[in-house]
PDB file of C-alpha atoms in Angstrom:
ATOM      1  CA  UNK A   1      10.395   0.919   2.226  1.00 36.00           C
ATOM      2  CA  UNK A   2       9.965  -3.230   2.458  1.00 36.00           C
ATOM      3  CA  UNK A   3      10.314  -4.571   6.045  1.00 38.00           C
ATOM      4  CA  UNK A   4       9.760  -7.514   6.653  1.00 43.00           C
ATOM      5  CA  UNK A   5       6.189  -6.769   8.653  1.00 41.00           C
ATOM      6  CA  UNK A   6       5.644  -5.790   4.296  1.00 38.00           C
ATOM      7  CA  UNK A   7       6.565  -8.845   2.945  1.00 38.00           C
ATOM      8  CA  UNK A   8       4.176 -10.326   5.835  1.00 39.00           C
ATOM      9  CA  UNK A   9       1.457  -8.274   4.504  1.00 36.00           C
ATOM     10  CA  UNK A  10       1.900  -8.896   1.086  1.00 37.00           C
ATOM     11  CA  UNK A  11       2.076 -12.938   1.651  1.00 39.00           C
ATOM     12  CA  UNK A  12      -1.362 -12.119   3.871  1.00 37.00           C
ATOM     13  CA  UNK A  13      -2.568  -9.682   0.747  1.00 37.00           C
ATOM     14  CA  UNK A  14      -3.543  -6.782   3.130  1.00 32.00           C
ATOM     15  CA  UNK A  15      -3.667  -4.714   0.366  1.00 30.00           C
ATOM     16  CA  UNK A  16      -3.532  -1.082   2.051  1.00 31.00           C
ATOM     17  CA  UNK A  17      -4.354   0.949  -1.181  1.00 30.00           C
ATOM     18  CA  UNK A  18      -7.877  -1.078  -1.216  1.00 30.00           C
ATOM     19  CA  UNK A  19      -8.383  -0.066   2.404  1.00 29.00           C
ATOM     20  CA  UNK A  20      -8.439  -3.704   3.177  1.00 34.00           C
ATOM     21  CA  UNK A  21      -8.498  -5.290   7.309  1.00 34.00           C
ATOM     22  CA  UNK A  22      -8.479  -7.933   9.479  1.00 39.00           C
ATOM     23  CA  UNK A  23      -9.250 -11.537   7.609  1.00 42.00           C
ATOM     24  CA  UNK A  24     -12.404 -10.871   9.787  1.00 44.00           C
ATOM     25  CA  UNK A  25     -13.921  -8.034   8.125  1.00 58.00           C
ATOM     26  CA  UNK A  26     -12.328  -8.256   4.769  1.00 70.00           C
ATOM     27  CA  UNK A  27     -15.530  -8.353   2.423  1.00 73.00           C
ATOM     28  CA  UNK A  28     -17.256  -5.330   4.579  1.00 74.00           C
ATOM     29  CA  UNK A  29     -14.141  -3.566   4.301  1.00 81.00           C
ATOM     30  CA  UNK A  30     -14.169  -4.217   0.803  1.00 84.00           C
ATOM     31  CA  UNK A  31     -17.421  -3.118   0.014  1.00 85.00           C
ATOM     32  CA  UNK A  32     -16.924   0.124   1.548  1.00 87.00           C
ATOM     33  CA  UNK A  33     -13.844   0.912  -0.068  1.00 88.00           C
ATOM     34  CA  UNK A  34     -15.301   3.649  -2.698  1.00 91.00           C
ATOM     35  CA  UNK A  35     -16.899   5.638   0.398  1.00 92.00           C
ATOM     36  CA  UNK A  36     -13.565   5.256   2.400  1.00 90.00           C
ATOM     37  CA  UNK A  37     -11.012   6.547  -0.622  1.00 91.00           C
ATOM     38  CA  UNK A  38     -14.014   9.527  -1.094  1.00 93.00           C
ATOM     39  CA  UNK A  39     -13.564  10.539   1.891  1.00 94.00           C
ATOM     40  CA  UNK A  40      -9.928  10.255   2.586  1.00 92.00           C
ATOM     41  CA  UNK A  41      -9.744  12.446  -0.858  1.00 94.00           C
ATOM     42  CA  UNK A  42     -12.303  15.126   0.613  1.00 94.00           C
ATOM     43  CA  UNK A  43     -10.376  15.336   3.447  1.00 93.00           C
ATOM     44  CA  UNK A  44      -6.775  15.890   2.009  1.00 94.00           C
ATOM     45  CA  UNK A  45      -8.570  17.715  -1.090  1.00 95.00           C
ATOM     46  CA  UNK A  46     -11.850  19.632   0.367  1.00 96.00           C
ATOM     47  CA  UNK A  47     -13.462  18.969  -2.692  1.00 96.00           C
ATOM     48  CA  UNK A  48     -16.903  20.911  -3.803  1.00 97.00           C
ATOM     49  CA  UNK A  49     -19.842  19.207  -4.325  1.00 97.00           C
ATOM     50  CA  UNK A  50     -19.737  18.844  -8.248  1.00 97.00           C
ATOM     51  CA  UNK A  51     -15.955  17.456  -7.770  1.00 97.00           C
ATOM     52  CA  UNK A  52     -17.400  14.783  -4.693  1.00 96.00           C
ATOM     53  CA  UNK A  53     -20.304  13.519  -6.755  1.00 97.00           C
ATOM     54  CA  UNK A  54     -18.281  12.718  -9.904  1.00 97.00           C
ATOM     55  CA  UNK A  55     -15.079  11.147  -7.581  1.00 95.00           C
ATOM     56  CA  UNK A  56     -17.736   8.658  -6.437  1.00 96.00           C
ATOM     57  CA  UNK A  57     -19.152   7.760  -9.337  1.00 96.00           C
ATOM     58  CA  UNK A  58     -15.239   7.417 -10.706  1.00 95.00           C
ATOM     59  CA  UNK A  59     -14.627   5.198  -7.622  1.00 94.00           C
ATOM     60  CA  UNK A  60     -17.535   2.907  -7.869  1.00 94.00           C
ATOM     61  CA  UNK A  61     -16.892   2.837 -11.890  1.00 95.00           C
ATOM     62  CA  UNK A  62     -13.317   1.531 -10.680  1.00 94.00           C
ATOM     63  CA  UNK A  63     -14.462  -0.508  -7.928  1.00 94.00           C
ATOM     64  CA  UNK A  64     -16.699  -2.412  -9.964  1.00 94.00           C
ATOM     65  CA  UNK A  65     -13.816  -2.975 -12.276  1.00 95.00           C
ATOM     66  CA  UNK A  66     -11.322  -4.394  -9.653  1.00 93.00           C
ATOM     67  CA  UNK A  67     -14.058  -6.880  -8.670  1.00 93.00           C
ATOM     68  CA  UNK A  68     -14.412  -8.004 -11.848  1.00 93.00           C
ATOM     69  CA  UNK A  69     -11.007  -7.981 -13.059  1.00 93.00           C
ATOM     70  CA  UNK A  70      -8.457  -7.920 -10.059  1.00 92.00           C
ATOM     71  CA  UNK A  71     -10.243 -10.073  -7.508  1.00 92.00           C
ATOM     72  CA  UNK A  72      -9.770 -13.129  -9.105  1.00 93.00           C
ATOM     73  CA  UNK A  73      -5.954 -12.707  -9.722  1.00 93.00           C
ATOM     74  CA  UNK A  74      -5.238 -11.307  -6.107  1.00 90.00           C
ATOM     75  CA  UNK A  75      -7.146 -14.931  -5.459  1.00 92.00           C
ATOM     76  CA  UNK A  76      -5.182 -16.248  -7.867  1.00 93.00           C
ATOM     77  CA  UNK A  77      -1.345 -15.064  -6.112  1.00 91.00           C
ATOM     78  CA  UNK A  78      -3.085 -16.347  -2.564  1.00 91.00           C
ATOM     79  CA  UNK A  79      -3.701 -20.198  -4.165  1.00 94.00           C
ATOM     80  CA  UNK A  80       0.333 -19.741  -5.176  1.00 93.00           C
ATOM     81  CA  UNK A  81       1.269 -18.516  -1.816  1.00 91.00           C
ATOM     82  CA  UNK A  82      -0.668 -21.221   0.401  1.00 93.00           C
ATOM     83  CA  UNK A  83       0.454 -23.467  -1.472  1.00 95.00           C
ATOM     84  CA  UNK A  84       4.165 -22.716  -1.069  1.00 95.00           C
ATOM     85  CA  UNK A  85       3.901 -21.816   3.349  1.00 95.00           C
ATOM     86  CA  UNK A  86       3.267 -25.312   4.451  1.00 96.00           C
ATOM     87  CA  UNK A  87       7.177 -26.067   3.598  1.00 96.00           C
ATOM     88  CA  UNK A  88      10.222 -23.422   3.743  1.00 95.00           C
ATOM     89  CA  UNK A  89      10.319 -20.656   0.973  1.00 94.00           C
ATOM     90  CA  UNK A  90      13.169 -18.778  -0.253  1.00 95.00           C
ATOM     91  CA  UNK A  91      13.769 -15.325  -0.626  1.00 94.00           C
ATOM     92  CA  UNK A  92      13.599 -15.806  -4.080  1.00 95.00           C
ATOM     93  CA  UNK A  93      10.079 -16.764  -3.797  1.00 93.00           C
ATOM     94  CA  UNK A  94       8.890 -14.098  -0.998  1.00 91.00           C
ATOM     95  CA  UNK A  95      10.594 -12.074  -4.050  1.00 91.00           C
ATOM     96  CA  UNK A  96       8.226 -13.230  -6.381  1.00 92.00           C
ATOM     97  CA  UNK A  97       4.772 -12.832  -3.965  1.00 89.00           C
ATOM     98  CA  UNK A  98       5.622  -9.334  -3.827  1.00 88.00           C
ATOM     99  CA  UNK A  99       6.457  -8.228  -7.756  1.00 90.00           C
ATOM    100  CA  UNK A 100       3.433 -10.359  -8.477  1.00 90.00           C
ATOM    101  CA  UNK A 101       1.400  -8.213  -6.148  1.00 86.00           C
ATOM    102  CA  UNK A 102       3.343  -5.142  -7.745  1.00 88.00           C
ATOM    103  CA  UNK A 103       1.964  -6.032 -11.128  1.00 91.00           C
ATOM    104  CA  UNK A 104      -1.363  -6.171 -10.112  1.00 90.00           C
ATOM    105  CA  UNK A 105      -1.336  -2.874  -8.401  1.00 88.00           C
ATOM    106  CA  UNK A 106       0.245  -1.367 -11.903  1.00 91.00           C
ATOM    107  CA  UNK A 107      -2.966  -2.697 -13.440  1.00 93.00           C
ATOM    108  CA  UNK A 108      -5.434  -1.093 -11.191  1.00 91.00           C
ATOM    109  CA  UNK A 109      -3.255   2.469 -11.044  1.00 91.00           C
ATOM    110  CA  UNK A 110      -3.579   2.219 -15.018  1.00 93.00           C
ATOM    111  CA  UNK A 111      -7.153   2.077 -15.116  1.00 94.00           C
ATOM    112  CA  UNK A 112      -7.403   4.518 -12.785  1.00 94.00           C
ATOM    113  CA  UNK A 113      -5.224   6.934 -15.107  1.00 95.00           C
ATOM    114  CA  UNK A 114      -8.146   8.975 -16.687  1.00 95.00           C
ATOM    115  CA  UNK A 115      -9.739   9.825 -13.556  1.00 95.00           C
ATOM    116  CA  UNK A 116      -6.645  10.812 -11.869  1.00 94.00           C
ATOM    117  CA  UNK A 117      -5.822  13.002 -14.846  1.00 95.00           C
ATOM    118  CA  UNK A 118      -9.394  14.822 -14.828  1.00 96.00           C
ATOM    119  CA  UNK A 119      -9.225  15.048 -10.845  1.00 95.00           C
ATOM    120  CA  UNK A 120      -5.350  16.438 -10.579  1.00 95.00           C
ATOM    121  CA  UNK A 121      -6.290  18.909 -13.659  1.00 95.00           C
ATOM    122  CA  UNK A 122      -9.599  20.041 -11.763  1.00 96.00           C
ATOM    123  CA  UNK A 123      -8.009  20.725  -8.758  1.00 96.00           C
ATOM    124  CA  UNK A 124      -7.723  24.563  -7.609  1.00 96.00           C
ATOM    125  CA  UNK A 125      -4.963  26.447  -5.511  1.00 96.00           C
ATOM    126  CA  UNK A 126      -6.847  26.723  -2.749  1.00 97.00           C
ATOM    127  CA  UNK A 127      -7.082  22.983  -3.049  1.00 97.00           C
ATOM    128  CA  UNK A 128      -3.292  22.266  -3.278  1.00 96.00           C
ATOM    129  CA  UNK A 129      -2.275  24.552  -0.620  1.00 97.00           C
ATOM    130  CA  UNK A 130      -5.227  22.364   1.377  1.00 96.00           C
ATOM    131  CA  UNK A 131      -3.369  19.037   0.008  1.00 95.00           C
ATOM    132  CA  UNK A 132       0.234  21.164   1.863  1.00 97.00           C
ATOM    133  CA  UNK A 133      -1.471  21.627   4.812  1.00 97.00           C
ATOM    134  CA  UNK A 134      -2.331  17.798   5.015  1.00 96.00           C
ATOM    135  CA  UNK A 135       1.008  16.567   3.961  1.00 96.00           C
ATOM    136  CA  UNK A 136       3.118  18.858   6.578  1.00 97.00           C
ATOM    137  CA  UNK A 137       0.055  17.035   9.684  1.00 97.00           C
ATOM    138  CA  UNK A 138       0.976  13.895   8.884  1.00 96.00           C
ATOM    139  CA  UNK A 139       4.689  14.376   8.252  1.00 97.00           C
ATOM    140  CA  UNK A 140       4.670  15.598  11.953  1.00 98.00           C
ATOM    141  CA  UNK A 141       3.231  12.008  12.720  1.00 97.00           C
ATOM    142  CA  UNK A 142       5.732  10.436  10.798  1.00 97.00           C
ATOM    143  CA  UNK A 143       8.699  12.528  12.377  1.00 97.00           C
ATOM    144  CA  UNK A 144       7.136  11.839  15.956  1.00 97.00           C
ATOM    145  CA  UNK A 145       6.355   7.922  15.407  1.00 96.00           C
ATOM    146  CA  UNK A 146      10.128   7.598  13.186  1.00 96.00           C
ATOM    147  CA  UNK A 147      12.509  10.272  13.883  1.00 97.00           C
ATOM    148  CA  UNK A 148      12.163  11.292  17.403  1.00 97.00           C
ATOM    149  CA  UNK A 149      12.671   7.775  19.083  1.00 97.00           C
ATOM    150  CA  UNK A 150      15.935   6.998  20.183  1.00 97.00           C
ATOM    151  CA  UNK A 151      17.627   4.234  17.989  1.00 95.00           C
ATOM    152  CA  UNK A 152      16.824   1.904  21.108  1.00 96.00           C
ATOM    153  CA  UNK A 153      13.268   2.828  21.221  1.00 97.00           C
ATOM    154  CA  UNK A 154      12.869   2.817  17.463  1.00 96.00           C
ATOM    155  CA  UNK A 155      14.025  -0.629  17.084  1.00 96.00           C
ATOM    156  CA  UNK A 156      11.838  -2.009  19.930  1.00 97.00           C
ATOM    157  CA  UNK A 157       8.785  -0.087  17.607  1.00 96.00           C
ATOM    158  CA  UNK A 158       9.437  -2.037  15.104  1.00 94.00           C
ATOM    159  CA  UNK A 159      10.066  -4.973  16.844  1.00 95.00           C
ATOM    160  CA  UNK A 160       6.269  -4.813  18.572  1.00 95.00           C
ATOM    161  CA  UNK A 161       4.728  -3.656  15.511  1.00 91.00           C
ATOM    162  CA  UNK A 162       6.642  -6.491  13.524  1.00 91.00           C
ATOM    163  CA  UNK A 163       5.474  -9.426  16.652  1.00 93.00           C
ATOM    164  CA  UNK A 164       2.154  -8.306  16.486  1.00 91.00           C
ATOM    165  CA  UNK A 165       1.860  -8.500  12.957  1.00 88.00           C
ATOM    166  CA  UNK A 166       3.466 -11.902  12.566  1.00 91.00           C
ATOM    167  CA  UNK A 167       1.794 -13.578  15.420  1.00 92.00           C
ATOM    168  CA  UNK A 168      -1.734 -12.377  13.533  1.00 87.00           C
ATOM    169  CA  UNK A 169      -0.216 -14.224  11.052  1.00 88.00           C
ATOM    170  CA  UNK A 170       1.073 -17.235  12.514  1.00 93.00           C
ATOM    171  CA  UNK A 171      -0.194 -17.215  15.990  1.00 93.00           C
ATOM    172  CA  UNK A 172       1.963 -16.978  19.007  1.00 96.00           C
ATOM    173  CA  UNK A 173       5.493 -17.206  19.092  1.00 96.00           C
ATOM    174  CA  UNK A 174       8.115 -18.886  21.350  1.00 95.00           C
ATOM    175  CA  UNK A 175      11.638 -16.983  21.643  1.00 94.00           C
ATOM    176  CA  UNK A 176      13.866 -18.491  18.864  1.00 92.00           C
ATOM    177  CA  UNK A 177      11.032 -16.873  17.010  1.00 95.00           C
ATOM    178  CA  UNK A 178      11.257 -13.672  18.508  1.00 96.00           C
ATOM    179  CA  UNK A 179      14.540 -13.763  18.400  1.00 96.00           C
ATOM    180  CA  UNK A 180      14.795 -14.805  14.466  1.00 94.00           C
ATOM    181  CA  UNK A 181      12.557 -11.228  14.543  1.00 94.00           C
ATOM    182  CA  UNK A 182      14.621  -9.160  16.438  1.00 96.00           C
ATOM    183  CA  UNK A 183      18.266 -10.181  14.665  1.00 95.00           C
ATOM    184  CA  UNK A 184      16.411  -9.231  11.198  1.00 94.00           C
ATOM    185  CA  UNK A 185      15.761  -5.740  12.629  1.00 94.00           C
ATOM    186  CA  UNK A 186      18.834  -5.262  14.216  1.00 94.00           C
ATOM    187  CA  UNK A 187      20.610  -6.125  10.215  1.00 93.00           C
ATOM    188  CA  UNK A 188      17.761  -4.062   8.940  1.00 93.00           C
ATOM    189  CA  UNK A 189      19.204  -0.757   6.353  1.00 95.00           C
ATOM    190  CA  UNK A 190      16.126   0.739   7.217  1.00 95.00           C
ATOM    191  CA  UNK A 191      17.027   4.408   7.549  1.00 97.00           C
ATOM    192  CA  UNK A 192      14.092   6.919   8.693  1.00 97.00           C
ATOM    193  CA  UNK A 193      16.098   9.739   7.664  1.00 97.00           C
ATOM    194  CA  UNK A 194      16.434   8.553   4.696  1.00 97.00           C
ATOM    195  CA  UNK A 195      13.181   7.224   3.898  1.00 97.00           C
ATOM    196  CA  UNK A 196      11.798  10.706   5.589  1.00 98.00           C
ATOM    197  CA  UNK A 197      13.889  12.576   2.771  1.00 98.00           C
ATOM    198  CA  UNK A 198      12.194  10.453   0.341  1.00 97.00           C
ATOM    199  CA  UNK A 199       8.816  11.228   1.510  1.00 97.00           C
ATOM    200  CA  UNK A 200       9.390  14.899   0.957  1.00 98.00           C
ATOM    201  CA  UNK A 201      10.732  14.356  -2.242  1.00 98.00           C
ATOM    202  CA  UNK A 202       7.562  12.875  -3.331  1.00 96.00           C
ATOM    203  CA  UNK A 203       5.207  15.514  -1.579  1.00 96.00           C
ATOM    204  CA  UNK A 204       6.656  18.188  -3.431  1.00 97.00           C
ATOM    205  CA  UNK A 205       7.271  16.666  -6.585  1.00 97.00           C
ATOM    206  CA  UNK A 206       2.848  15.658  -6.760  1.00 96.00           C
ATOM    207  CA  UNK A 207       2.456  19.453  -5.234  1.00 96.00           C
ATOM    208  CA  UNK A 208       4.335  20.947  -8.384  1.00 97.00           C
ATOM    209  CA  UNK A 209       3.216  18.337 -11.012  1.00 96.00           C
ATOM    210  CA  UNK A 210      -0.449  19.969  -9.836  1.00 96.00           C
ATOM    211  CA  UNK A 211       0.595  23.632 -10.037  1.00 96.00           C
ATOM    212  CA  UNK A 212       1.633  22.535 -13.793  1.00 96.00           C
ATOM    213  CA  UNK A 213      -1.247  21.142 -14.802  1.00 94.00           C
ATOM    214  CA  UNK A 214      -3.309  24.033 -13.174  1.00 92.00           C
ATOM    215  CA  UNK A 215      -1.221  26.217 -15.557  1.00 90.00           C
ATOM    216  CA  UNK A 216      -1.987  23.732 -18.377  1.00 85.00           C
ATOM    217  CA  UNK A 217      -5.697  23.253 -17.852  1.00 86.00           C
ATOM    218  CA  UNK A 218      -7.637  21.616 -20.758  1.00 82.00           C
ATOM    219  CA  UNK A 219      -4.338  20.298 -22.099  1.00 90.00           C
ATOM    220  CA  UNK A 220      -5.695  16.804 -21.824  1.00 90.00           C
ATOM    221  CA  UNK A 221      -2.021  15.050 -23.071  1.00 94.00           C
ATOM    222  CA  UNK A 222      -0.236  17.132 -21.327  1.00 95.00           C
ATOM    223  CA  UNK A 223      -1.823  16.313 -18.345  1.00 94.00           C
ATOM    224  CA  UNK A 224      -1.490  12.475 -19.162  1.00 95.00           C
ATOM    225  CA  UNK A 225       2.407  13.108 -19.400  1.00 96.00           C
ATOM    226  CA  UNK A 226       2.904  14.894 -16.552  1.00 96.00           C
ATOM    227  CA  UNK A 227       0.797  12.469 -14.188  1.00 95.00           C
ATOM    228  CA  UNK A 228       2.478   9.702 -15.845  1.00 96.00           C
ATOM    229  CA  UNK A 229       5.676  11.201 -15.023  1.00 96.00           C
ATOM    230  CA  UNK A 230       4.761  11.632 -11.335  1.00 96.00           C
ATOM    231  CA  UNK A 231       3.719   7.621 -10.913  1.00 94.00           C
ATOM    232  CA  UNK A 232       6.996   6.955 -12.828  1.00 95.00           C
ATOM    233  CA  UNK A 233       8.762   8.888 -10.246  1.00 96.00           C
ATOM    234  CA  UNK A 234       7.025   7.399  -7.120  1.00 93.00           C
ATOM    235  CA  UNK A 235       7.797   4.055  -8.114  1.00 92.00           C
ATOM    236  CA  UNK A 236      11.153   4.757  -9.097  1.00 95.00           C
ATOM    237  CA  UNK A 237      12.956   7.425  -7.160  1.00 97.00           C
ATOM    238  CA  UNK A 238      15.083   9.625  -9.896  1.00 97.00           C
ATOM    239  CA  UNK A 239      17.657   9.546  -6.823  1.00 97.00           C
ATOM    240  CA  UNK A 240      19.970   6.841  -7.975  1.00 97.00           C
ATOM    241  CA  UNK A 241      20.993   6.401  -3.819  1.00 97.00           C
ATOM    242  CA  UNK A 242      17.580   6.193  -2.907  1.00 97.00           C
ATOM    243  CA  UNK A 243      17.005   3.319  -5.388  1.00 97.00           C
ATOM    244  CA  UNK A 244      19.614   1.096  -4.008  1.00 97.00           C
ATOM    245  CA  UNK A 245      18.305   1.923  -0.655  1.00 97.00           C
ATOM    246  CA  UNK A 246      14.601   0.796  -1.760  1.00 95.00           C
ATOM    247  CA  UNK A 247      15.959  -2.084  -3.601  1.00 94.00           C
ATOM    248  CA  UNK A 248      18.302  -3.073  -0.404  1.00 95.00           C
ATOM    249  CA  UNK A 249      15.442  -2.910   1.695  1.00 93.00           C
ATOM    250  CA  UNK A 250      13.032  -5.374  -0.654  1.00 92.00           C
ATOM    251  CA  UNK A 251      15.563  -7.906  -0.531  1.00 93.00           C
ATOM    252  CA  UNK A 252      16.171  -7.863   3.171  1.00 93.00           C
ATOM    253  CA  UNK A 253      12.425  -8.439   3.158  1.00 92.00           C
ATOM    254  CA  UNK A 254      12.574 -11.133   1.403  1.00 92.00           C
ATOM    255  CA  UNK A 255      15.186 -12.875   3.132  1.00 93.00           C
ATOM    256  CA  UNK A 256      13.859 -11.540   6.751  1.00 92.00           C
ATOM    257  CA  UNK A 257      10.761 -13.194   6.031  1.00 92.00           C
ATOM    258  CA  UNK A 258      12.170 -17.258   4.531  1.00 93.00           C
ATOM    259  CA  UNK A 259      14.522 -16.712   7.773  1.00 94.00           C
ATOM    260  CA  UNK A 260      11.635 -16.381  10.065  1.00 94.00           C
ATOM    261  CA  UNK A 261       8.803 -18.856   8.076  1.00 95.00           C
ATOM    262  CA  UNK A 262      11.855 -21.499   8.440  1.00 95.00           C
ATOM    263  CA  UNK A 263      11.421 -21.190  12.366  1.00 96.00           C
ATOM    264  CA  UNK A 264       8.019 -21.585  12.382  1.00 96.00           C
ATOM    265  CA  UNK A 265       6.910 -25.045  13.322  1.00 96.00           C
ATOM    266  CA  UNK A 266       4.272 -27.163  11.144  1.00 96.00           C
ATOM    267  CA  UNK A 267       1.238 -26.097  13.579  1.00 96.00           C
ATOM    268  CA  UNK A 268       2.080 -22.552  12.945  1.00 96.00           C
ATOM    269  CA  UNK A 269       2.119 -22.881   9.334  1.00 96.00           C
ATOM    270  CA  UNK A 270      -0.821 -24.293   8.877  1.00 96.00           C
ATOM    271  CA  UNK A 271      -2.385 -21.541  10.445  1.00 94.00           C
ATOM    272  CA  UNK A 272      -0.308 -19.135   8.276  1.00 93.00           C
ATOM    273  CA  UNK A 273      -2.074 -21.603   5.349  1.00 94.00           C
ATOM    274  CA  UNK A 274      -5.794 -21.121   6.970  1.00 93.00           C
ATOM    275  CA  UNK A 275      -5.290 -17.301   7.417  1.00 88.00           C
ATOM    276  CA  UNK A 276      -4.128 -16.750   3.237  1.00 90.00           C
ATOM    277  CA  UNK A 277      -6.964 -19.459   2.538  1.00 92.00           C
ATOM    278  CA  UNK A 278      -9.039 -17.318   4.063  1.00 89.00           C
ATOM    279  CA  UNK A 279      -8.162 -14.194   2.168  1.00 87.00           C
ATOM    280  CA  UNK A 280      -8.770 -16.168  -0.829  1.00 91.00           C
ATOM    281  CA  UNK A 281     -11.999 -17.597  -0.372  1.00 91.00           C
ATOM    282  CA  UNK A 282     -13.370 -13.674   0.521  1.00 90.00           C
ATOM    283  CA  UNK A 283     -11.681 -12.630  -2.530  1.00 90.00           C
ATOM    284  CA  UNK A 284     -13.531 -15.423  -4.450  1.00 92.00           C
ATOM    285  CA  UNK A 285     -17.164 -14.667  -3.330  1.00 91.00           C
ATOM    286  CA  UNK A 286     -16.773 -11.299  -3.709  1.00 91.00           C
ATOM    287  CA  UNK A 287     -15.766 -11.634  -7.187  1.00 91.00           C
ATOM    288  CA  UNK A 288     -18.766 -13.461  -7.785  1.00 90.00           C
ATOM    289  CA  UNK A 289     -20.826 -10.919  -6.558  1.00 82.00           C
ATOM    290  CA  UNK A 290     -20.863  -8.944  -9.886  1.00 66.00           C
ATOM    291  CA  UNK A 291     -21.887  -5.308  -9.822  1.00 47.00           C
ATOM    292  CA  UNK A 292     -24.654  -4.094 -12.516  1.00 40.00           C
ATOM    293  CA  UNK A 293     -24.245  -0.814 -13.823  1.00 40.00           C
ATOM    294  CA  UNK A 294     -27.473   0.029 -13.085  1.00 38.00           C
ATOM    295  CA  UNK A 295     -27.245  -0.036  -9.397  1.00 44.00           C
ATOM    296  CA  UNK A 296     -26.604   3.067  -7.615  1.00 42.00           C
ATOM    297  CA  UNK A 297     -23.436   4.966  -6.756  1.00 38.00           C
ATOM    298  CA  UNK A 298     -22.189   4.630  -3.369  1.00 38.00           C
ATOM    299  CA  UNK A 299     -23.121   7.805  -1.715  1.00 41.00           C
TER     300      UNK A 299
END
């Protein structure tokens, strides 16, 4: 899914999958990101205490790695992007922000191939059927905050989440503004049924990829393939529907989002400009602040 409040995100950089926040508290946030993806793994994983010491040490090993490596280019995309919001921007070039971002993700889920292939082939029943029990909580969120609103009350979610979001963004808005928000959600394809069908598909395609592997233990390539397989499959649905769904939805993102910059006036865009200039300079210290290898593992 790629709503616009996404395309918003990605033109801030919130990257979600580094556990980023708020401009704010983006280099505390950052620095505790090995500690945070620990202990979102224990939780969905209960992992013993061999498995826990050795995913920290994988996640500060990776960590270190991003800083060095990744920083600099995310900084890199935000210099582009500032750049470009003082003035209109296409969908075209939303387009662009967001595969750009895309590629850098690829990178950092490709170094992080090894240790998800030693962690998903390590992983015991009792440990999947704890991953289930996780999966089937927070679908129940999902269903309650998604599929249980009326279509009237769903679209006015969306439409607070989106303001709030945007106005972070750009600061507050006047109602041609709101308005430019509200006719993008009302065109939206955004289908929760769909997208909810999606999300299952997914859960139970990782759940039997790890039964495999169990079955395959110590069949290091094998596991490679079939993990390989999985990340193939999350980015790319093998549901050819689904894929024009996804795909409709990026481009509506795209477009929502050069609609709604093109109302903003000058005042707001520069703000939109201080907020991503922000981003970048964090992004740029932190960078500098190499890691040794000698320093300690997060605990």
């Amino acid at each position: 899914m790629f709503p616009l409040r996404t395309t918003i995100g990605v033109v801030a950089l919130v990257l979600a999958g580094l556990l980023l926040a708020g401009c704010s508290t983006v280099k505390l946030a950052y620095g505790q990101a090995p500690q945070l993806l620990a202990w979102q793994l224990n939780r969905y994983l209960d992992l013993s205490p061999p498995q826990a010491e050795r995913v920290r040490d994988e996640l500060a090993e990776l960590h270190r790695w991003h800083r060095d490596t990744l920083l600099p280019e995310h900084a890199g995309l935000l210099q582009k992007l500032r750049q470009q919001l003082p003035a209109p921007m296409s969908p075209e070039q939303a387009c662009r922000a967001y595969a750009d971002l895309r590629t850098q993700i690829d990178q950092l889920l490709a170094r992080a191939e090894p240790s998800l292939v030693w962690l998903a082939s390590d992983l015991s029943e009792a440990q999947i059927r704890s991953l289930q029990k996780r999966q089937a909580d927070s679908n129940a969120d999902w269903k309650k905050e998604w599929l249980d609103p009326t279509p009237d009350k769903l679209r006015e979610h969306r439409y607070q989440q989106l303001l709030s979001r945007t106005e972070d963004f750009y600061g507050s808005l006047q109602e041609p503004q709101k308005a430019a928000l509200r006719r993008y959600i009302a065109q939206s394809s955004f289908d929760p049924q769909r997208t909810y069908a999606e999300r299952l598909r997914r859960q139970t395609d990782l759940v039997q990829v790890l039964r495999q592997m169990a079955q395959e233990r110590g069949n290091t390539d094998q596991a490679r393939t079939l993990v390989r397989g999985y990340l193939a499959r999350l980015n790319t649905s093998p549901d050819a529907a689904y894929q024009r769904y996804a795909q409709a939805l990026v481009e509506e993102g795209c477009a929502g989002f050069a609609a709604v910059h093109a109302t903003m006036t000058p005042a707001q865009r520069l703000r939109a400009v201080a907020s991503v200039g922000a981003y970048e300079q964090d992004f740029i210290t932190l960078a500098a602040q190499r890691v040794s290898r000698s320093d300690p593992v997060p605990q």
